[in-house]
Coordinates of C-alpha atoms in Angstrom, one line a residue:
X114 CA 45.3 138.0 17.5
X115 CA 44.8 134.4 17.9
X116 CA 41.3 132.9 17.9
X117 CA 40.2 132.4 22.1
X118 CA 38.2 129.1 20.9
X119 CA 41.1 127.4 19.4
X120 CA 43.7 128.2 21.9
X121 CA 40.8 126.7 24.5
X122 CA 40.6 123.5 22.5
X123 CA 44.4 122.9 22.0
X124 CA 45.1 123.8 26.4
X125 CA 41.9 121.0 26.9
X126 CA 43.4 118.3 24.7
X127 CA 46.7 118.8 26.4
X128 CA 44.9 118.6 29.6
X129 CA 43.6 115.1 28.2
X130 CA 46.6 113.5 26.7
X131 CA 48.3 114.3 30.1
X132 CA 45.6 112.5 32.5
X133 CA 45.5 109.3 30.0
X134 CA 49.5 109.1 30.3
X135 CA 49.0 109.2 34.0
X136 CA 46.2 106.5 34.2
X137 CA 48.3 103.9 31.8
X138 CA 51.4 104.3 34.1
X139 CA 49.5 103.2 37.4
X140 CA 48.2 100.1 35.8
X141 CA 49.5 97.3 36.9
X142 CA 51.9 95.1 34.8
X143 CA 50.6 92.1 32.6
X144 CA 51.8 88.8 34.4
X145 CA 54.0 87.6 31.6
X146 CA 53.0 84.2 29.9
X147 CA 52.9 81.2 30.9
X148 CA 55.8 78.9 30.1
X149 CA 55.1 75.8 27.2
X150 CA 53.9 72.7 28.9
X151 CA 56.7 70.4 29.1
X152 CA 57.2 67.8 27.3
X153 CA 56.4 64.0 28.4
X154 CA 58.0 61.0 27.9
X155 CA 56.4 58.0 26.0
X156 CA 56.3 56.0 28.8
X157 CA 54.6 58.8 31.4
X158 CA 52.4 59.3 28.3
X159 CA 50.7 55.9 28.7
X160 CA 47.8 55.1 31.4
X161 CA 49.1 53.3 34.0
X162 CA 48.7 49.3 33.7
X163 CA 46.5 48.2 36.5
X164 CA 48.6 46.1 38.8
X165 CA 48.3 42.3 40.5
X166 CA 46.8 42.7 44.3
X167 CA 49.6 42.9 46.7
X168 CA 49.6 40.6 49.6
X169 CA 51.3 41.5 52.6
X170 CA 51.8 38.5 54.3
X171 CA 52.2 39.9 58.3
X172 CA 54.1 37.0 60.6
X173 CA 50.8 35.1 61.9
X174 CA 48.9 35.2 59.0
X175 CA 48.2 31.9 57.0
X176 CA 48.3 31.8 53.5
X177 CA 46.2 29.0 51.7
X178 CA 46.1 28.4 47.7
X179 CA 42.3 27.2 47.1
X180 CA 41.3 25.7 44.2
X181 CA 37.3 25.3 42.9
X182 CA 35.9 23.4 40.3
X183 CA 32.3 22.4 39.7
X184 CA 30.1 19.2 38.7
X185 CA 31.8 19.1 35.4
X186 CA 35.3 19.4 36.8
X187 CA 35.4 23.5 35.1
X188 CA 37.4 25.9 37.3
X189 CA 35.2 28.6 39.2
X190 CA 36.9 31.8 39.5
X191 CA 33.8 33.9 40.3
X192 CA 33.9 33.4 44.0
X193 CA 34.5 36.5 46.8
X194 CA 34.7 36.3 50.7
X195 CA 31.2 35.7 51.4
X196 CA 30.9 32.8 49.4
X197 CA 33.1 30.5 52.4
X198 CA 33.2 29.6 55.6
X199 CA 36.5 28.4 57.3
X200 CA 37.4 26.5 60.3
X201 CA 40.8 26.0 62.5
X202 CA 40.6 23.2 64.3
X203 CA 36.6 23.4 64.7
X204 CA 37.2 26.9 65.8
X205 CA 35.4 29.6 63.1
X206 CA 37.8 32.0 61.7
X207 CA 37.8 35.5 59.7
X208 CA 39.3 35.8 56.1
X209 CA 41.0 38.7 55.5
X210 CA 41.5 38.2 51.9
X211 CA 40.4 36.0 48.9
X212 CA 41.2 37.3 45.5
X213 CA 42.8 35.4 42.2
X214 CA 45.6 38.0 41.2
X215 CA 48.6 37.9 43.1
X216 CA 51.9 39.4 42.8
X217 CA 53.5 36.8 45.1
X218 CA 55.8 34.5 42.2
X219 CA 55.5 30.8 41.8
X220 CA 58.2 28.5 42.9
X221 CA 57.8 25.2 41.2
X222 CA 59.2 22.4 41.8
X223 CA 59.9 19.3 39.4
X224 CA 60.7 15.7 40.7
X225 CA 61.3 13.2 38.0
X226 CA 61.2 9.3 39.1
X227 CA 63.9 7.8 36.3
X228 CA 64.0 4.3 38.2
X229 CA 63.9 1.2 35.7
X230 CA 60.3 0.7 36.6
X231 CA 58.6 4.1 34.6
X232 CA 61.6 4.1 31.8
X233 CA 59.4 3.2 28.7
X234 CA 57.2 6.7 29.9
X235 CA 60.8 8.8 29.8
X236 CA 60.7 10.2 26.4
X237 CA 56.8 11.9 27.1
X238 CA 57.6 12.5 30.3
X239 CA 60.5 14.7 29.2
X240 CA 58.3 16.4 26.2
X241 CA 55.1 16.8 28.6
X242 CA 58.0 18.6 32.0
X243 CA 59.1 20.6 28.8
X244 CA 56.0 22.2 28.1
X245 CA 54.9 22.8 31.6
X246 CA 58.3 24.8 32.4
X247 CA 56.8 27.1 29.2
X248 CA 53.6 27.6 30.3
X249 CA 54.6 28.4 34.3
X250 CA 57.7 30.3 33.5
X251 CA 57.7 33.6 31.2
X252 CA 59.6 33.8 28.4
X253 CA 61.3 37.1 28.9
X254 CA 60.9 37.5 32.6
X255 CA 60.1 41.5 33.9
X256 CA 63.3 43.2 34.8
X257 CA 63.1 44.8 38.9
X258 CA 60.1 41.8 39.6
X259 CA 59.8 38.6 41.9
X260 CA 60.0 36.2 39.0
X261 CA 58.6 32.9 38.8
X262 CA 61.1 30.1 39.4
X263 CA 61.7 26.8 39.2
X264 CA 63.8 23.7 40.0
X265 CA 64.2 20.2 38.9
X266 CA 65.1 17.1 41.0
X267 CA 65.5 13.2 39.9
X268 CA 65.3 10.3 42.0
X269 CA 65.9 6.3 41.8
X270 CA 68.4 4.8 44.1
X271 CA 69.9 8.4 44.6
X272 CA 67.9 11.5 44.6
X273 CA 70.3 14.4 42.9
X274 CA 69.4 18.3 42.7
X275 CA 69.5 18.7 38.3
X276 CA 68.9 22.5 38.8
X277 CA 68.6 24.7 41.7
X278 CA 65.9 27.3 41.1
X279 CA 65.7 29.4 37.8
X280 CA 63.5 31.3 35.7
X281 CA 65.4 30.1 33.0
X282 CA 63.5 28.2 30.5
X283 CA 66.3 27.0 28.6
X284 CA 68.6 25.5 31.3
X285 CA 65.4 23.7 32.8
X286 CA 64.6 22.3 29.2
X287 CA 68.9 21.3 29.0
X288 CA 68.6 19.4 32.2
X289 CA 65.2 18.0 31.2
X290 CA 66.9 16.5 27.8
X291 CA 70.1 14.8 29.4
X292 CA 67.8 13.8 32.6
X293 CA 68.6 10.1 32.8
X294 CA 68.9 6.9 36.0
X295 CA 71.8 7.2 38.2
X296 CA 74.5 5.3 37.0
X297 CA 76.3 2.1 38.4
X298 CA 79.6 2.2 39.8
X299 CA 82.3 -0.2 40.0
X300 CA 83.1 1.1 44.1
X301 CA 79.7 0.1 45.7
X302 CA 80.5 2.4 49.0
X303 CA 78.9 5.9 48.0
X304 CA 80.5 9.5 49.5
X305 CA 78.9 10.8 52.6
X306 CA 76.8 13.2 50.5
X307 CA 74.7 10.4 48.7
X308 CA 74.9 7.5 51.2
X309 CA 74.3 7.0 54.9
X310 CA 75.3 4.0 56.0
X311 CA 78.0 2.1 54.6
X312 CA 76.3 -1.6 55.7
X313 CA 73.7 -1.4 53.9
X314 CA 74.4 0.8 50.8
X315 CA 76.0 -2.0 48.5
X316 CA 72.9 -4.4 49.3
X317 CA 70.5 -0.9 48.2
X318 CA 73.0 0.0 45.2
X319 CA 72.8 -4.1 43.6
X320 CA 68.5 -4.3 44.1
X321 CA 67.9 -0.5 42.6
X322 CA 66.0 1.6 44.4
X323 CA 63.0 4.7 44.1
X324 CA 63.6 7.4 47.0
X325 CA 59.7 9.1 46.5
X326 CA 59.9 9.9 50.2
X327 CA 63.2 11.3 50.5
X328 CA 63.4 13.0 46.8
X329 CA 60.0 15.3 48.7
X330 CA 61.4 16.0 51.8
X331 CA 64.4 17.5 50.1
X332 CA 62.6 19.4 47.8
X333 CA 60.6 20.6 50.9
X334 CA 62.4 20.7 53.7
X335 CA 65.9 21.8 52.1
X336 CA 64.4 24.2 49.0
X337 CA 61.5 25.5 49.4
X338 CA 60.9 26.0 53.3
X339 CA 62.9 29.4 53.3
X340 CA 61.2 30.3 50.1
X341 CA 58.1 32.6 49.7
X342 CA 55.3 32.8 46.9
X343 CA 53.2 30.3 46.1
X344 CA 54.8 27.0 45.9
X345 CA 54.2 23.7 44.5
X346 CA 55.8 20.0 43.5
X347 CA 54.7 17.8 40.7
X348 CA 56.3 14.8 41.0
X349 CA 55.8 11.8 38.5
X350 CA 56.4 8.1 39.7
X351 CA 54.6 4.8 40.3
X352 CA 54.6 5.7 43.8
X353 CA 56.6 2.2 45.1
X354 CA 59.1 3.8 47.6
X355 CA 62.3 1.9 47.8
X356 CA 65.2 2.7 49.6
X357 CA 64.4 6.2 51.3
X358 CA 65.2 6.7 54.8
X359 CA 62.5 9.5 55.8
X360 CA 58.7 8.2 55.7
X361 CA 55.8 9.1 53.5
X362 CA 54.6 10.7 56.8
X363 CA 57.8 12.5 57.6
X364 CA 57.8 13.7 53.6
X365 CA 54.2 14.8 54.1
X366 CA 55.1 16.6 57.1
X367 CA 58.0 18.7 55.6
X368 CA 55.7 19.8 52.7
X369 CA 53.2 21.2 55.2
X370 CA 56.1 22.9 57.5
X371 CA 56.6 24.3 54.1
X372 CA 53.3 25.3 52.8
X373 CA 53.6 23.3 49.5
X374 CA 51.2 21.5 47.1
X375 CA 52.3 18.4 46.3
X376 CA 50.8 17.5 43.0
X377 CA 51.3 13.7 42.2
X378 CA 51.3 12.1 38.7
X379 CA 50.7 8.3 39.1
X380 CA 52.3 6.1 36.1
X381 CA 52.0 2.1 37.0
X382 CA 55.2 1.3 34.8
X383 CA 56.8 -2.4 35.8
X384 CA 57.8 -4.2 38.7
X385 CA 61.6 -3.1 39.3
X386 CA 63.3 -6.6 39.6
X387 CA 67.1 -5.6 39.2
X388 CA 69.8 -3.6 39.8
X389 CA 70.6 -2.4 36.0
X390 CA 68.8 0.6 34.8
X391 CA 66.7 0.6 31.8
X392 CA 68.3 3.9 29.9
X393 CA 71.1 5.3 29.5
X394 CA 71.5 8.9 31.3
X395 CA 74.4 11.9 31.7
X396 CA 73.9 12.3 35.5
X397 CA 75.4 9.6 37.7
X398 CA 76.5 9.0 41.4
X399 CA 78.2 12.9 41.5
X400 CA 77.9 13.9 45.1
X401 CA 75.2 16.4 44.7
X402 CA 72.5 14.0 46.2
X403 CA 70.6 14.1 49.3
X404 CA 71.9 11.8 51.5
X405 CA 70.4 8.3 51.4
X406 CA 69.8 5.5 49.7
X407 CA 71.4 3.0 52.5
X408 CA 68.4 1.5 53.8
X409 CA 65.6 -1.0 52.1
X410 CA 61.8 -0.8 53.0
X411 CA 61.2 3.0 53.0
X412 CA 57.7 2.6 54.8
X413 CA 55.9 5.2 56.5
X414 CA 54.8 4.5 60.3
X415 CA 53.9 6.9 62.2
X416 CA 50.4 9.2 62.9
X417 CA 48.6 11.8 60.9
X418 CA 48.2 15.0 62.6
X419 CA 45.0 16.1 64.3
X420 CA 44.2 19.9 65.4
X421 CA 47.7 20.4 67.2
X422 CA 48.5 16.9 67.6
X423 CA 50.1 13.7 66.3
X424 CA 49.4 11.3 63.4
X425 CA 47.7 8.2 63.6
X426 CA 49.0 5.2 62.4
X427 CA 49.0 4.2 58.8
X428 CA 49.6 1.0 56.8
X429 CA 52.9 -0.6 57.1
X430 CA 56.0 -0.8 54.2
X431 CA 55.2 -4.4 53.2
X432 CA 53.1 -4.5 50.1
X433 CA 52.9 -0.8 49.4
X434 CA 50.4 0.2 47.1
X435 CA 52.2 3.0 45.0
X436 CA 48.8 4.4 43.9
X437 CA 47.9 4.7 47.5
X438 CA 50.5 6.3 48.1
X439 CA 50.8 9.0 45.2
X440 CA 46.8 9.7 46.5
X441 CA 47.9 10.1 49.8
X442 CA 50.5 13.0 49.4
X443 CA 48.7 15.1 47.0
X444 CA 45.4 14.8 49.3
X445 CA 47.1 16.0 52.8
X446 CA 48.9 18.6 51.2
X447 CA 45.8 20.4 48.8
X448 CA 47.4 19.1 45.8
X449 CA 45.6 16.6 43.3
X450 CA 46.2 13.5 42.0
X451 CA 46.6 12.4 38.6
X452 CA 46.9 8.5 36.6
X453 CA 48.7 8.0 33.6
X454 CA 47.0 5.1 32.1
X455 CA 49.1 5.5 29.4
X456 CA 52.3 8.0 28.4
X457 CA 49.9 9.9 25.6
X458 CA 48.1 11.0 28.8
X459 CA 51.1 12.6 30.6
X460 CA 51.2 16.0 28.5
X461 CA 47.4 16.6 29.1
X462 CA 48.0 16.0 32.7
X463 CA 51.0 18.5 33.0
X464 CA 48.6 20.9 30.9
X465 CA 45.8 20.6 33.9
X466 CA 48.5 20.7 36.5
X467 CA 48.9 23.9 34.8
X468 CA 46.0 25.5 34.5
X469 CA 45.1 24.6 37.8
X470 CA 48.0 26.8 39.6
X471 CA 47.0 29.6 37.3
X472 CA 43.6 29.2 38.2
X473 CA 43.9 28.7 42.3
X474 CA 42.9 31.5 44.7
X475 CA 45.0 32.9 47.3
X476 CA 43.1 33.0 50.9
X477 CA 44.6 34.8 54.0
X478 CA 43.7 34.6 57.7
X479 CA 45.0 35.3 61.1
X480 CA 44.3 32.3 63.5
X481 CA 41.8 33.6 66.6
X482 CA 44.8 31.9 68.8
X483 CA 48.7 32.4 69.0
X484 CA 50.5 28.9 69.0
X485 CA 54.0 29.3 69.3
X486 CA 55.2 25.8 70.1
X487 CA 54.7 24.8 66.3
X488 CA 51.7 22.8 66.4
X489 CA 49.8 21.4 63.7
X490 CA 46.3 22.8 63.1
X491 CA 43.9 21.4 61.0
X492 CA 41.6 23.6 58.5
X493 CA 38.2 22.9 56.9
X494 CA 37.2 25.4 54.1
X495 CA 33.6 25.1 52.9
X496 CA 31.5 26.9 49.9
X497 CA 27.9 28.4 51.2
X498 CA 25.0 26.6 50.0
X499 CA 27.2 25.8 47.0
X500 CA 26.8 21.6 47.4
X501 CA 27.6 21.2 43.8
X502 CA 31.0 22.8 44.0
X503 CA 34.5 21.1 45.1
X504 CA 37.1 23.1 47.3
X505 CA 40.3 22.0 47.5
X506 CA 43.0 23.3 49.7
X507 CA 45.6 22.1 52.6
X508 CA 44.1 19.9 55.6
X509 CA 46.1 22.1 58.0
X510 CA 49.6 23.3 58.5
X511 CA 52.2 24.0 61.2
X512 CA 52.5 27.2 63.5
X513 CA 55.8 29.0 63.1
X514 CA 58.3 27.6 65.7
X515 CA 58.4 24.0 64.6
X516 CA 61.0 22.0 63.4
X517 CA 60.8 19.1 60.6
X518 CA 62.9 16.1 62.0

């Protein structure tokens, strides 16, 4: 006979082992583990660079390059908004932006007089362009970005495209090297590409010639009008134009249809007497010039434009003062003007020329008032209470709709 207390013990842990199976079954199941982060690559690995402000540029909005230096001639790059006050015309206006960083590129703009008059300042001129192309253009330029970009242009009886823009460093510095005066030729009638009148091209061919004027209208007008970013010329000369057939006005004028600075490198050189040239030089009377070079004087009558209006009269072509003149086009256009005294001076001055561009502002406004008939309007840009400080920018530029001539 079995013992009643242990038959009660084994029927009760039956009993248990039963209900415990029951309660694990109606568990719910473990969510299963989550899967191994993936892995990154290096470069989503990395913080993200902080980027250049981006300017949209909306169809109305003017775009002005300001530059700021103080008593000692030291570049101020401190500034904000508040710090300005700007005027269209005598008319206050808004700014919507004013900031240092940019991602709009530079395009650039060489122009080389090689006329016999500036030939002993040749060689430094070459070595000081050189260096300038180095420090505006990057070495190994960002693959998938607006790169910076520029072209180079000679002038003297002829005014010939050396290279069309390019952020190469290397073909700029080839050009540069073999840059030389247009040759002589033995047939003194030109090809329709570099000569516009056929009377008066032998008589402009035999005395030599310096097209300043029409060397910056082409650059302007024909290079950089279509372009965008922010654009500038430096062009080097004694300023004596000789032979052009557009005007320092109408030169002037194509630079502000274009929105470009016009720096202006003043070297005095010598009094051009003759029709040789002073140097030898690779590039010579090849058809790629603008067309000109048929017509003696180059002067510059005409008027300087007031808010929306016409320019006043300037000084004739006889006796031109080349320094005058050099003054005159980097001054109307927000550009500065630089002298040479001697050709040591010329690589410090490309150096400045330089820093300045990488130093300028970018300001943007709408105008309070739609022109669409292309008039010129003329701008006044002021620091607050800041007497001791120099602003430089454009004296005005021209609505959208105009023409050049």
């Amino acid at each position: 006979m079995r013992n009643p207390t242990v038959s009660s013990l084994l029927l009760f842990a039956l009993v248990i082992s039963s209900t415990l199976r029951v309660v694990e079954a109606q568990k719910p199941a473990a969510p299963p583990p989550p899967p191994p982060p993936a892995a990154q690559s290096p470069a989503a690995q990395q913080p993200a660079e902080p980027s250049a402000t981006t300017l949209k540029i909306q169809a109305r909005e003017v775009v002005l390059p300001v530059t700021v230096r103080d008593k000692h001639g030291a570049l101020v790059s401190s500034l904000k908004i508040s710090d300005f006050t700007l005027t269209e015309d005598g008319r206050p206006q808004t700014i919507k932006s004013f900031t240092r960083e940019s991602n709009l590129p530079f395009r650039l703009g060489l122009l080389v007089d090689t006329s016999r008059s500036v030939s002993g300042a040749m060689d430094k001129e070459r070595k000081a362009a050189e260096k300038f192309v180095d420090q505006m253009l990057p070495a190994n330029p960002k693959a998938g970005t607006a790169a910076d970009e520029a072209f180079l242009i000679h002038f003297d009886r002829e005014v010939e495209l050396l290279e069309d823009f390019t952020a190469s460093r290397e073909k700029l510095h080839r050009e540069l090297d073999d840059m030389g005066p247009t040759r002589a030729t033995g047939n003194s009638s030109a090809g329709p590409e570099t000569n516009g009148d056929d009377s008066g091209s032998s008589q402009a061919r035999r005395r030599g010639g310096t097209q300043l004027y029409d060397a910056i209208y082409l650059a302007a007008h024909d290079l950089m009008e279509t372009k965008d970013g922010r654009k500038a010329l430096v062009v080097f000369s004694d300023g004596a134009d000789r032979g052009s057939k557009e005007t320092l006005n109408d030169a002037v004028d194509a630079a502000d249809h274009a929105n470009v600075t016009v720096y202006t490198v003043y070297f005095k050189g010598e009094q051009e007497n003759g029709g040789g040239n002073g140097f030898p030089g690779r590039h010579g009377g090849m058809g790629g010039g603008y067309p000109g070079g048929g017509y003696p004087g180059g002067g510059y009558p005409g008027g300087y434009p007031g808010g929306g209006g016409q320019r006043g009269p300037t000084t004739s072509a006889n006796g031109q003062d080349g320094k005058k003149n050099m003054e005159r086009i980097a001054t109307r256009t927000g550009g500065r003007f630089f002298e040479a005294k001697k050709t040591d001076n010329l690589d410090e001055i490309y150096g400045q020329i330089a820093e300045e561009l990488r130093g300028q502002y970018l300001l943007t406004y709408t105008p309070d008032k739609v022109d669409n008939d292309g008039g010129y309007h003329k701008i006044a840009l002021k620091a607050n209470g800041k007497d001791d400080l120099q602003v430089v920018t454009r004296e005005g530029y021209y609505a959208p709709g105009g023409e050049t001539k």
